[in-house]
Coordinates of C-alpha atoms and ligand atoms in Angstrom, one line a residue:
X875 CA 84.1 109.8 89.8
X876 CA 87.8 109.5 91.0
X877 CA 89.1 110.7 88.0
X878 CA 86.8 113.2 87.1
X879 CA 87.2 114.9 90.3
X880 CA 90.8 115.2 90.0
X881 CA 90.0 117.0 86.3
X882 CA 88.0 119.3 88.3
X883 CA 91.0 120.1 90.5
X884 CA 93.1 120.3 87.6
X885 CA 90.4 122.7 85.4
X886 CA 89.9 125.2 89.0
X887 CA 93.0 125.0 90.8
X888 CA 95.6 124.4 88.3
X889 CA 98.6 125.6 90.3
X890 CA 97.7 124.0 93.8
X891 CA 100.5 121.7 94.2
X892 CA 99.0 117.9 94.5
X893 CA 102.5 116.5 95.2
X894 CA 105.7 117.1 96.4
X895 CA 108.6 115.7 98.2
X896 CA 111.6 117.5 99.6
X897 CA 112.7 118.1 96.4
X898 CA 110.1 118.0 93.6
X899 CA 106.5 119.6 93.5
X900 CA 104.2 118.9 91.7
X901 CA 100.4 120.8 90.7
X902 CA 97.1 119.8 89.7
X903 CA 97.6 120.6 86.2
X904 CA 101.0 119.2 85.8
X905 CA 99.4 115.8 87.4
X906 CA 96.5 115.6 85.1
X907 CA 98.6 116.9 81.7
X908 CA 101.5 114.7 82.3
X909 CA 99.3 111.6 83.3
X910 CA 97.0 112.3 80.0
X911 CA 99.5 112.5 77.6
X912 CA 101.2 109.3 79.3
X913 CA 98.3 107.7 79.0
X914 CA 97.6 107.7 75.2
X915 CA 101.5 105.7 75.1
X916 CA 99.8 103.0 77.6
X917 CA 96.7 102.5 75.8
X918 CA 98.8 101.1 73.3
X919 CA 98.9 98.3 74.6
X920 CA 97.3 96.0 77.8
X921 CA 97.8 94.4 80.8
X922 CA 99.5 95.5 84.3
X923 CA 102.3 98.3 84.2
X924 CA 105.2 97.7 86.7
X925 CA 106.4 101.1 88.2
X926 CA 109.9 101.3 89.9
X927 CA 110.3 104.3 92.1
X928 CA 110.3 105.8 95.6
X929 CA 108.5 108.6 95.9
X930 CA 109.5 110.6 92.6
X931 CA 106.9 113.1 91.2
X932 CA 106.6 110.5 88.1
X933 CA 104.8 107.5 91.1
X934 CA 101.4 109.8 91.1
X935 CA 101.8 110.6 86.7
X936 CA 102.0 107.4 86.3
X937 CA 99.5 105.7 88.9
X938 CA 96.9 108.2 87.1
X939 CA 97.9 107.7 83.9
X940 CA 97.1 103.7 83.9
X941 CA 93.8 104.5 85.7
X942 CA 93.2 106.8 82.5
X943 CA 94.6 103.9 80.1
X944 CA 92.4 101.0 82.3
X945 CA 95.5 99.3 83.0
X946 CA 96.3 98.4 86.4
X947 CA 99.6 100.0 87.7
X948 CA 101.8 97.6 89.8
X949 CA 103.9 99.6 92.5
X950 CA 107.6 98.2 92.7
X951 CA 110.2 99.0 95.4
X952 CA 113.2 99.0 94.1
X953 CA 114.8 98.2 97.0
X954 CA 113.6 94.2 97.4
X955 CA 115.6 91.9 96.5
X956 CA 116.0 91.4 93.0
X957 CA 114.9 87.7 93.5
X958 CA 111.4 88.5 94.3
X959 CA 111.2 91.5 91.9
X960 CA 111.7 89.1 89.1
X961 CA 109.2 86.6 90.8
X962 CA 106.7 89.6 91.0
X963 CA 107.7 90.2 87.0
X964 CA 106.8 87.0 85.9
X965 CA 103.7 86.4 87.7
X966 CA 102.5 89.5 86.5
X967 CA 103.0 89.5 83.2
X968 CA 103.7 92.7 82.5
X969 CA 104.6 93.6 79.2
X970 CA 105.4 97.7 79.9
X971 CA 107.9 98.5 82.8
X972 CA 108.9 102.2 83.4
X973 CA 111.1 103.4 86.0
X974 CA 110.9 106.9 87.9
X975 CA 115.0 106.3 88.3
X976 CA 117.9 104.5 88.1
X977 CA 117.3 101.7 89.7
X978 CA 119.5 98.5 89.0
X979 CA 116.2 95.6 89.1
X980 CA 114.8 98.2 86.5
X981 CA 117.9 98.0 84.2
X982 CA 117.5 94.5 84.4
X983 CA 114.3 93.9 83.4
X984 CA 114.7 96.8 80.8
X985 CA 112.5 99.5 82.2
X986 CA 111.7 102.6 80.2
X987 CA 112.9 105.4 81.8
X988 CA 109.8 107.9 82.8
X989 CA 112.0 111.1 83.1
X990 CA 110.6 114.0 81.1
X991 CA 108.9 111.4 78.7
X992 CA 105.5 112.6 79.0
X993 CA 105.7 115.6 76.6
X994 CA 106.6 113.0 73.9
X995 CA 103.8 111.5 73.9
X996 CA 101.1 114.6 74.2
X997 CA 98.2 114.7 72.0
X998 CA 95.8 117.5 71.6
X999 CA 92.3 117.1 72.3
X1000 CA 90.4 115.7 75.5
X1001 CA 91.5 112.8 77.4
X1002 CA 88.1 110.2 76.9
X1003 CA 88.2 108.5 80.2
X1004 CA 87.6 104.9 80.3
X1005 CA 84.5 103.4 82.1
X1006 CA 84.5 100.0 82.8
X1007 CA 84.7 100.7 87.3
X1008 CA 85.1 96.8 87.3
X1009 CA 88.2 97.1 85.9
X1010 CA 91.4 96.5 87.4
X1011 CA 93.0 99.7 88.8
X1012 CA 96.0 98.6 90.8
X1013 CA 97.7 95.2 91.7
X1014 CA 99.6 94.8 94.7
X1015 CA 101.9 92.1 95.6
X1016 CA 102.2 91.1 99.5
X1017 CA 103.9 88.3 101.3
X1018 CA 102.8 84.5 100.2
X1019 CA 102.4 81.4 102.4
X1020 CA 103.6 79.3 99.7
X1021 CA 107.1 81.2 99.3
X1022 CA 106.1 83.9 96.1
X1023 CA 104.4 86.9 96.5
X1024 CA 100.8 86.8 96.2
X1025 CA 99.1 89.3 93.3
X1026 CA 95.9 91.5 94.8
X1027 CA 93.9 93.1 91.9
X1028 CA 91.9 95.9 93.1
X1029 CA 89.0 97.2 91.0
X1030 CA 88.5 100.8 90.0
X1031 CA 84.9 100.4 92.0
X1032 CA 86.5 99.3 94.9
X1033 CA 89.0 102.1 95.0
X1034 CA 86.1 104.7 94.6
X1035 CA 84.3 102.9 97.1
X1036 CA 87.0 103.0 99.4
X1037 CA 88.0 107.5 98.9
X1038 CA 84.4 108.1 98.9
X1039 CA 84.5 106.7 102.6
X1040 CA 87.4 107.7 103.8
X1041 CA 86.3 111.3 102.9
X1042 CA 83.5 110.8 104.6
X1043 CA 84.7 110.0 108.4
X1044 CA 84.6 113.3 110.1
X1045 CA 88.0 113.4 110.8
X1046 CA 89.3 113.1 107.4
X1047 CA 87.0 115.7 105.9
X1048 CA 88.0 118.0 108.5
X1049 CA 91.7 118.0 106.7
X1050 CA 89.9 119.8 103.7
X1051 CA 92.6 120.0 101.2
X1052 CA 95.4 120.7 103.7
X1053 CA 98.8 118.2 103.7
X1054 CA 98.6 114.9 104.2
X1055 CA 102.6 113.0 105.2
X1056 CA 102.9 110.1 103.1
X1057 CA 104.7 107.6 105.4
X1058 CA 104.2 104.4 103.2
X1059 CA 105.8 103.0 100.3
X1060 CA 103.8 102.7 97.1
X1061 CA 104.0 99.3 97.3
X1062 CA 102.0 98.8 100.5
X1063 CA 98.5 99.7 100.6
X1064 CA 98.7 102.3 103.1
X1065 CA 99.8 104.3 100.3
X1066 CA 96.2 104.1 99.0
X1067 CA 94.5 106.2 101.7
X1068 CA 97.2 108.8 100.6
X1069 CA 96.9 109.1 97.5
X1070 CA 94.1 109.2 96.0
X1071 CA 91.6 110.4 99.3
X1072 CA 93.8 113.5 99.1
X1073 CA 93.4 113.7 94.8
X1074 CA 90.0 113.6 95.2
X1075 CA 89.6 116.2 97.6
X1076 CA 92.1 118.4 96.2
X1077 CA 94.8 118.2 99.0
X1078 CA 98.4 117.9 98.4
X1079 CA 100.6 114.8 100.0
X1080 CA 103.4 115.3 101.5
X1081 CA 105.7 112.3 100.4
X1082 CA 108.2 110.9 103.0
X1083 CA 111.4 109.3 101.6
X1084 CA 112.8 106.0 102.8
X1085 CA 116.2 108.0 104.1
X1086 CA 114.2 110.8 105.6
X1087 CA 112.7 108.0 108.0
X1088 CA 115.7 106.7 109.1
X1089 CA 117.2 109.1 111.0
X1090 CA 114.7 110.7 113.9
X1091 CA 116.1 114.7 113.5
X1092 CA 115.9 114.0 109.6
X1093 CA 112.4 113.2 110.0
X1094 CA 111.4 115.5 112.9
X1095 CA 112.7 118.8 110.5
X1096 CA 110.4 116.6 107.2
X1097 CA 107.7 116.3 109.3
X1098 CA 107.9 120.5 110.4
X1099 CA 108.3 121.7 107.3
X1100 CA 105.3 119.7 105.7
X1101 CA 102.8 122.2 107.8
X1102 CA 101.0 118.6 107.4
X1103 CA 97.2 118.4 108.8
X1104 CA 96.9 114.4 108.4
X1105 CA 99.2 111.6 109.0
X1106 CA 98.4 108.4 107.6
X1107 CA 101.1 105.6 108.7
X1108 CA 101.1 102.7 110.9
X1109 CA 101.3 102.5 114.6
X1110 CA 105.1 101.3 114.3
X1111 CA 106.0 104.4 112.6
X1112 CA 104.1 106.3 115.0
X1113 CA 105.8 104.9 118.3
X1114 CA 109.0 105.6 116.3
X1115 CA 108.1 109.3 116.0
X1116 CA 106.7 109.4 119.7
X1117 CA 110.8 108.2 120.8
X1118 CA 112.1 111.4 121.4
X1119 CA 109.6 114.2 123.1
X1120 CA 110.3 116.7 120.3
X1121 CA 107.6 114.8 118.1
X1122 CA 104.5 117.3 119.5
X1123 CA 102.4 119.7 118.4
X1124 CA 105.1 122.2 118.7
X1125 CA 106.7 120.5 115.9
X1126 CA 103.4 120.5 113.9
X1127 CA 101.0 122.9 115.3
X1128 CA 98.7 122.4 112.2
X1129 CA 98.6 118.5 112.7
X1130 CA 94.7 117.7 113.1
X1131 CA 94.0 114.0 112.2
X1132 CA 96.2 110.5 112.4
X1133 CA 94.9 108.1 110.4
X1134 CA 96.4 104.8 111.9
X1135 CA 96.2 101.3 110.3
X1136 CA 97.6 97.7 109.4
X1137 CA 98.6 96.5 113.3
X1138 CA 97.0 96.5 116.4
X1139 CA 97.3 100.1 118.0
X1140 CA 98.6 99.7 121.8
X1141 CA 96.3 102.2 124.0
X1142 CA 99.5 103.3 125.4
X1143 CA 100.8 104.8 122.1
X1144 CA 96.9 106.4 122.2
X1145 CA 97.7 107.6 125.7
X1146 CA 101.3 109.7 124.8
X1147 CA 99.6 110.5 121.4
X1148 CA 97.3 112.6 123.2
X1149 CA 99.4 114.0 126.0
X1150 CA 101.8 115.2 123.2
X1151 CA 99.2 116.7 120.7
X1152 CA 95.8 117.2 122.9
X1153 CA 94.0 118.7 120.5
X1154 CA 94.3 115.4 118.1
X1155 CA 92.1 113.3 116.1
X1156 CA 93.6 109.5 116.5
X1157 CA 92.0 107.1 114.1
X1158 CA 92.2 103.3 114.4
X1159 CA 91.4 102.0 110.8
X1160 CA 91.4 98.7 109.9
X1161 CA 91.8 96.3 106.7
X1162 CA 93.4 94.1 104.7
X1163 CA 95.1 94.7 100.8
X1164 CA 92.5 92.7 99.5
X1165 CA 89.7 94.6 100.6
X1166 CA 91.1 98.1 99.1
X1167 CA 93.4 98.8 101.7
X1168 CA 90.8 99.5 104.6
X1169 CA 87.0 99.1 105.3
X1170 CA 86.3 100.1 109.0
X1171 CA 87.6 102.8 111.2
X1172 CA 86.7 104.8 114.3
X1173 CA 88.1 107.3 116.2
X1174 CA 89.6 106.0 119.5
X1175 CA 91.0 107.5 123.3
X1176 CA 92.9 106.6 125.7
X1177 CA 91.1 103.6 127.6
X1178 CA 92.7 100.2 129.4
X1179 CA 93.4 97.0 127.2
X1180 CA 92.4 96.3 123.7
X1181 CA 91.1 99.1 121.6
X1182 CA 87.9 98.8 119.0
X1183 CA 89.4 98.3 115.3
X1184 CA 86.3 100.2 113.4
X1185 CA 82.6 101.4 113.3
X1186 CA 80.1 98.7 112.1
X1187 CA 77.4 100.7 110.8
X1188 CA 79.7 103.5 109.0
X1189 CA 82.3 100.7 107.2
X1190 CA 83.0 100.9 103.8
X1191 CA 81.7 97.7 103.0
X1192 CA 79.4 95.0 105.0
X1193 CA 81.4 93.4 108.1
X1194 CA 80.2 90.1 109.1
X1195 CA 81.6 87.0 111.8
X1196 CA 81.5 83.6 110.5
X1197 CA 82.6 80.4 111.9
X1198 CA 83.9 77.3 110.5
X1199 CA 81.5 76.6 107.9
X1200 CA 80.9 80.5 107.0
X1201 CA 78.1 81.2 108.6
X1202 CA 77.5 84.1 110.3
X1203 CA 78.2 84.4 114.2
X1204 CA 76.1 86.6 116.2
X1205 CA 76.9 89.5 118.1
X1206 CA 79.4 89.0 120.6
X1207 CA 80.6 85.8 119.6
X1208 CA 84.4 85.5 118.5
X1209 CA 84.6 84.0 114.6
X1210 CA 86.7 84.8 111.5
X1211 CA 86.1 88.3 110.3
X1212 CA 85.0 88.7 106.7
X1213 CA 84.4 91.5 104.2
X1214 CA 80.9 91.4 102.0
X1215 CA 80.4 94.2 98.8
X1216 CA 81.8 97.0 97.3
X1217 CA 85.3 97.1 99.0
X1218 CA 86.2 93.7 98.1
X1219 CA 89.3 93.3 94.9
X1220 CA 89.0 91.0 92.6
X1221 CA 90.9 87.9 93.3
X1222 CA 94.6 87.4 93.3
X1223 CA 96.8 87.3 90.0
X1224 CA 96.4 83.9 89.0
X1225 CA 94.3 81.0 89.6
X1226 CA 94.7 81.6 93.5
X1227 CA 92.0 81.7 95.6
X1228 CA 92.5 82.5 98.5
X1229 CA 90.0 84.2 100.8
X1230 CA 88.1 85.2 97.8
X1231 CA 84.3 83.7 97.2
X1232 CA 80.8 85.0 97.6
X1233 CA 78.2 85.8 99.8
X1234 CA 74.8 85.9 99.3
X1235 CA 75.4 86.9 95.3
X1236 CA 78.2 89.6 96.5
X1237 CA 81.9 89.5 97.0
X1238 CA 83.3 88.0 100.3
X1239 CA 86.6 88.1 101.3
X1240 CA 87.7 85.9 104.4
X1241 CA 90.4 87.9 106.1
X1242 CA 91.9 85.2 108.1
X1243 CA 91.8 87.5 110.8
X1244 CA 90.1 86.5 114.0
X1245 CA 87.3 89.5 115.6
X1246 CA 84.2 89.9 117.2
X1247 CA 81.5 92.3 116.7
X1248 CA 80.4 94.2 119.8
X1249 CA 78.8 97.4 120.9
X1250 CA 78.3 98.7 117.3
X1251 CA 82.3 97.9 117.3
X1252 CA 84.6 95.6 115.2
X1253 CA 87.2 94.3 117.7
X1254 CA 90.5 92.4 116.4
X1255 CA 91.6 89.2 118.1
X1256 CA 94.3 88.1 116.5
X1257 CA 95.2 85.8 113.5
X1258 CA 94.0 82.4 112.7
X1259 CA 96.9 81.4 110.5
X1260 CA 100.6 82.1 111.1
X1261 CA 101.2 85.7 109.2
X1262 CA 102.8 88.3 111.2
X1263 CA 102.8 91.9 111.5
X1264 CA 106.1 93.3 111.9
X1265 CA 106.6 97.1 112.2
X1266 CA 103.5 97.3 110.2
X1267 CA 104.8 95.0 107.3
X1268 CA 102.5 91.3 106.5
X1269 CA 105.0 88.4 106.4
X1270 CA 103.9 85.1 106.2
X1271 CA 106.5 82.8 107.7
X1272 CA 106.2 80.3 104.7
X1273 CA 107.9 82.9 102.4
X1274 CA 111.1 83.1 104.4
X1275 CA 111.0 79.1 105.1
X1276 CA 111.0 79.0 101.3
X1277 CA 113.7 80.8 101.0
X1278 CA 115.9 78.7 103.2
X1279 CA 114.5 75.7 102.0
X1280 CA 116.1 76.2 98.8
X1281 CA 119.6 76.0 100.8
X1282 CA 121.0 72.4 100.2
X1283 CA 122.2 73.1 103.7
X1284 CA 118.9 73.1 105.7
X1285 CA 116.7 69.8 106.5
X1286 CA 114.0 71.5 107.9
X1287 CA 113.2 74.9 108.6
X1288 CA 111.0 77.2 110.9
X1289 CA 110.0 80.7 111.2
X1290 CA 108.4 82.3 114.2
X1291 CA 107.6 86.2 115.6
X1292 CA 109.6 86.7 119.0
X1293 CA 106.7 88.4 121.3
X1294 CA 107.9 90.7 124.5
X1295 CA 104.6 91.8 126.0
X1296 CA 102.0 91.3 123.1
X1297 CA 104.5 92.7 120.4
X1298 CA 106.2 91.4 118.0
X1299 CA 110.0 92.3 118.4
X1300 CA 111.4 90.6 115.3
X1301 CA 111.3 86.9 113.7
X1302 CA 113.4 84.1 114.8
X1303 CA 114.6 81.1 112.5
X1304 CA 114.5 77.6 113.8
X1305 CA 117.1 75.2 111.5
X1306 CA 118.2 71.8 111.1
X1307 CA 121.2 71.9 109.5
X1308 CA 122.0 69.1 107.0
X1309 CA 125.5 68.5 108.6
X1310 CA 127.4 72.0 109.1
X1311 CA 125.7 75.4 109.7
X1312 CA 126.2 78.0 107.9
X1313 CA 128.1 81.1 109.3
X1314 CA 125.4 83.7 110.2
X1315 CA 126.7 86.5 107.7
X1316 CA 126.1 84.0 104.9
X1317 CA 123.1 83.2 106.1
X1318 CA 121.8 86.7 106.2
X1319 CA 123.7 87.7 102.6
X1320 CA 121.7 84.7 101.0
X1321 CA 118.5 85.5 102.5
X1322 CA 118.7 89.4 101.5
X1323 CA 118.9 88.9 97.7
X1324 CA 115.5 86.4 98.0
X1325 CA 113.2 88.6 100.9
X1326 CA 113.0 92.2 102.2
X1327 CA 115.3 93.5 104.8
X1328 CA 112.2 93.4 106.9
X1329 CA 111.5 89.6 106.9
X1330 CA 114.9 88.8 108.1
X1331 CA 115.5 86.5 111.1
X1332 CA 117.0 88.5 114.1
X1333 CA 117.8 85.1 116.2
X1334 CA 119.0 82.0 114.9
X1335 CA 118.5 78.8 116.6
X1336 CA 119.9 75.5 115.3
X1337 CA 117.8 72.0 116.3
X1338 CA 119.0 68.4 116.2
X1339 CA 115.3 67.4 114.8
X1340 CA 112.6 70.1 114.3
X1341 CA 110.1 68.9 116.6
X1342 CA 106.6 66.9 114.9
X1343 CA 103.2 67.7 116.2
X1344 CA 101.0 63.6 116.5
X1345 CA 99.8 64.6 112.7
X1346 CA 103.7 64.6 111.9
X1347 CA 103.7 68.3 111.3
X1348 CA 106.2 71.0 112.5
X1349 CA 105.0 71.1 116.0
X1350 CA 104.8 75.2 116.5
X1351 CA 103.8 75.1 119.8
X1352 CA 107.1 73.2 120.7
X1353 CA 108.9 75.7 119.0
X1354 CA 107.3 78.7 120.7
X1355 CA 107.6 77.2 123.7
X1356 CA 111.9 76.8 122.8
X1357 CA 111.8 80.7 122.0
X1358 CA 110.2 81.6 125.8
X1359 CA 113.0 79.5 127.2
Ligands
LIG2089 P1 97.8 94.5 104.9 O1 97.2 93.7 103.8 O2 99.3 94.6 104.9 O3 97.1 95.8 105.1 O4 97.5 93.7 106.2 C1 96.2 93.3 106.6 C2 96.2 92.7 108.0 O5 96.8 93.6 108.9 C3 94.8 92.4 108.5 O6 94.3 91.2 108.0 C4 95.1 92.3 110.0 O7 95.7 91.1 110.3 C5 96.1 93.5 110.2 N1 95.5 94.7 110.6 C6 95.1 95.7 109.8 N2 94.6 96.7 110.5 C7 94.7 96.4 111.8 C8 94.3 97.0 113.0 N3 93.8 98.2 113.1 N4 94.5 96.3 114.2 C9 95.0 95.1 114.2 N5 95.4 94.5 113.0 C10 95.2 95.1 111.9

């Protein structure tokens, strides 16, 4: 389905340009050529293909030509740390790495250069297209409780599943197959309703680079020259955009839909969405990267407190509240929310478990997420375990403790978010110190070549004794109640 409709684009639009960046573009039939002849070099051999890159026209070539090889392509930024890269490496197995540049983690681990590589490999004669949807079409690794990454395989079914309804909302198909900004990095799953949405429909994404969103008048002049109709990105970027009153819809006149996901979406930001662009679409989607990146959306305005997080009856896949002992809640009663069918992946990489199990002879997968189904509506109340959103990026606290734990220096150690009116402003480390502390610059050069840039502790805070709970736990409250001080 996905991949025959992209052949279709290829076959009756061969020059509409599928993907571009600011310096590269890249058309239908150069897409479907240079992924089909990469694909008869991956079929080859099997198993998950690790991809460095940023937004180079070989991510999309190569993304397509796994799903043509049925082998899941694994998304790696090259900028993480090198530590987890190589934890992501040997989880995954992966016996093929390729690299859209040079990238140092890639040299390491002896990535194949993509470059111009695909003409080497071309074979006359038509591409056979696997057809096993079960498959594995993607794995992505997010943040892990236990201290490594966590693996989530994502079937070719789900991923179908998942364009086929995103197509569908009203807002989306209204886009046709104008430009879509690509905010996210291929590594996050937000990158998904990019992607492949817009392939399928025969659109073209606009990819954003990491540098281009770092400085606002870099972006704003991006963001202009796309001529985008869709934004997908998450409501962190979005109140970035909104800092400086430039970002309206004299900067993109053409701008019809923004797809919002992956954190809760203040009704404020709603509010100066609308009185900037008036004529806007504003869409609060929501899922996790287990469940093919999202399952439930619904277009929202401007209203006091907590906005809805999706439509029940148009979700991708079955939305139900359970309680303690997974049963489900009815209406109106506050539970944990949990995804039933089509949308859900299958399983982590590894013998992990997870969320993953079954329900009624389908797929379930328990988000962790706490909601309540009301009015037709799926509202978000929060989590039931300790991960954190953080300018739209899942930590779990337990990865970052790990870290330091490995410090013969720390006795004990605690992560928490630092919250300033419902928001998370950044993550604050709670230590005891086995004798000395450390000087904070170490600290911070030690922590960088183990976690992102994003999971790193903005406030430090050295304890005598990290405070136990009666069960002789870390007593959390205590230390939230330290950070309020
Ligand atoms: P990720 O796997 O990075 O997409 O993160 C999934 C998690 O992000 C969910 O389990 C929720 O905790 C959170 N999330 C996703 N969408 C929303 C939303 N619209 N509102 C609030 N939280 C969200």
């Amino acid at each position: 389905m996905l991949l025959e409709a992209i052949a279709a684009h290829a076959k009756e639009h061969p020059d509409r340009i599928a993907y571009q960046n600011q310096k590269e573009k890249l058309s239908y039939r150069q897409l479907w050529e240079r992924a089909a002849a990469l694909s008869v070099w991956l079929k080859k051999e099997s198993g998950p293909v690790m991809i460095f890159g940023e937004k180079e026209i070989g991510m999309p070539i190569s993304f397509l030509a796994c799903l043509m090889a049925a082998r899941p392509y694994l998304p790696v930024d090259p900028g993480q740390a090198i530590k987890r890269i190589e934890q992501i490496y040997r989880q995954s197995g992966a016996k093929t790495i390729l690299t859209c540049g040079e990238y140092l983690a890639a040299e390491k681990l002896g990535a194949i250069f993509l470059g111009e590589r695909y003409s080497e490999y071309h074979e006359s004669g038509e591409i056979s297209l696997p057809d096993n949807p079960l498959r594995d079409a993607y794995w992505l690794f997010t943040s892990g409780s236990t201290g490594t990454p966590k693996g989530v395989r994502i079937s070719l079914a789900a991923l179908e599943n998942f364009v086929e309804w995103m197509l569908s909302i009203p807002a989306i198909a209204k886009c046709g197959q104008g430009i879509t900004v690509n905010q996210s990095q291929f590594s996050f799953d937000l990158s998904v309703a990019d992607l492949w949405p817009c392939f399928a429909a025969g659109a073209t994404v606009w990819a954003l680079k990491r540098e281009e969103q770092q400085d606002l008048t870099v972006l704003y002049r991006a963001l202009q020259q796309s001529s985008a109709v869709r934004l997908t990105c998450t409501p962190s970027f979005i109140r970035l955009c909104l800092c400086d009153e430039m970002f309206s819809q004299q900067l993109m006149p053409q701008l019809k839909t923004i797809f919002l996901c992956g954190e809760s979406l203040p009704s404020r930001t709603v509010e100066t969405l609308h009185e900037r662009f008036p004529q806007l679409s504003i869409i609060n989607a929501y899922g996790p990267t287990e469940a093919a990146c999202a399952v439930c959306a619904v277009e929202v305005q401007e209203r006091s407190g907590t906005l809805p997080v999706g439509e029940v009856k148009s979700a991708a896949s079955k939305l139900l509240i359970l309680d303690e002992d997974k049963v489900p809640l009815p209406d109106g009663t506050p539970g944990e929310i949990a995804i039933v069918g089509k949308s859900v992946g299958n399983g982590y990489v590894g013998a992990f478990q997870g969320g993953f199990g079954t329900f009624a002879g389908e797929r379930l997968y328990c988000t962790g997420d706490k909601g309540m189904i009301r009015d037709g509506l799926l509202w978000y109340l929060g989590r039931i375990d300790r991960q954190i959103k953080y300018k739209g990026y899942r930590i779990e606290p337990g990865e970052i403790e790990a870290a330091l734990l490995c410090w013969k220096e720390i006795n004990a150690a605690a992560v928490l978010p630092i919250q300033k009116a419902g928001e998370v402003r950044g993550l604050a480390a709670i230590v005891e110190w086995n004798g000395k502390e450390l000087p904070l610059s170490e600290c911070k050069q030690r922590l960088i070549s183990a976690i992102p840039s994003y999971m790193l502790p903005k406030r430090w805070i050295a304890v005598e004794k990290m405070p136990m709970n009666e069960r002789g736990k870390c007593d959390f409250h205590a230390l939230e109640r330290m950070l309020q001080e």
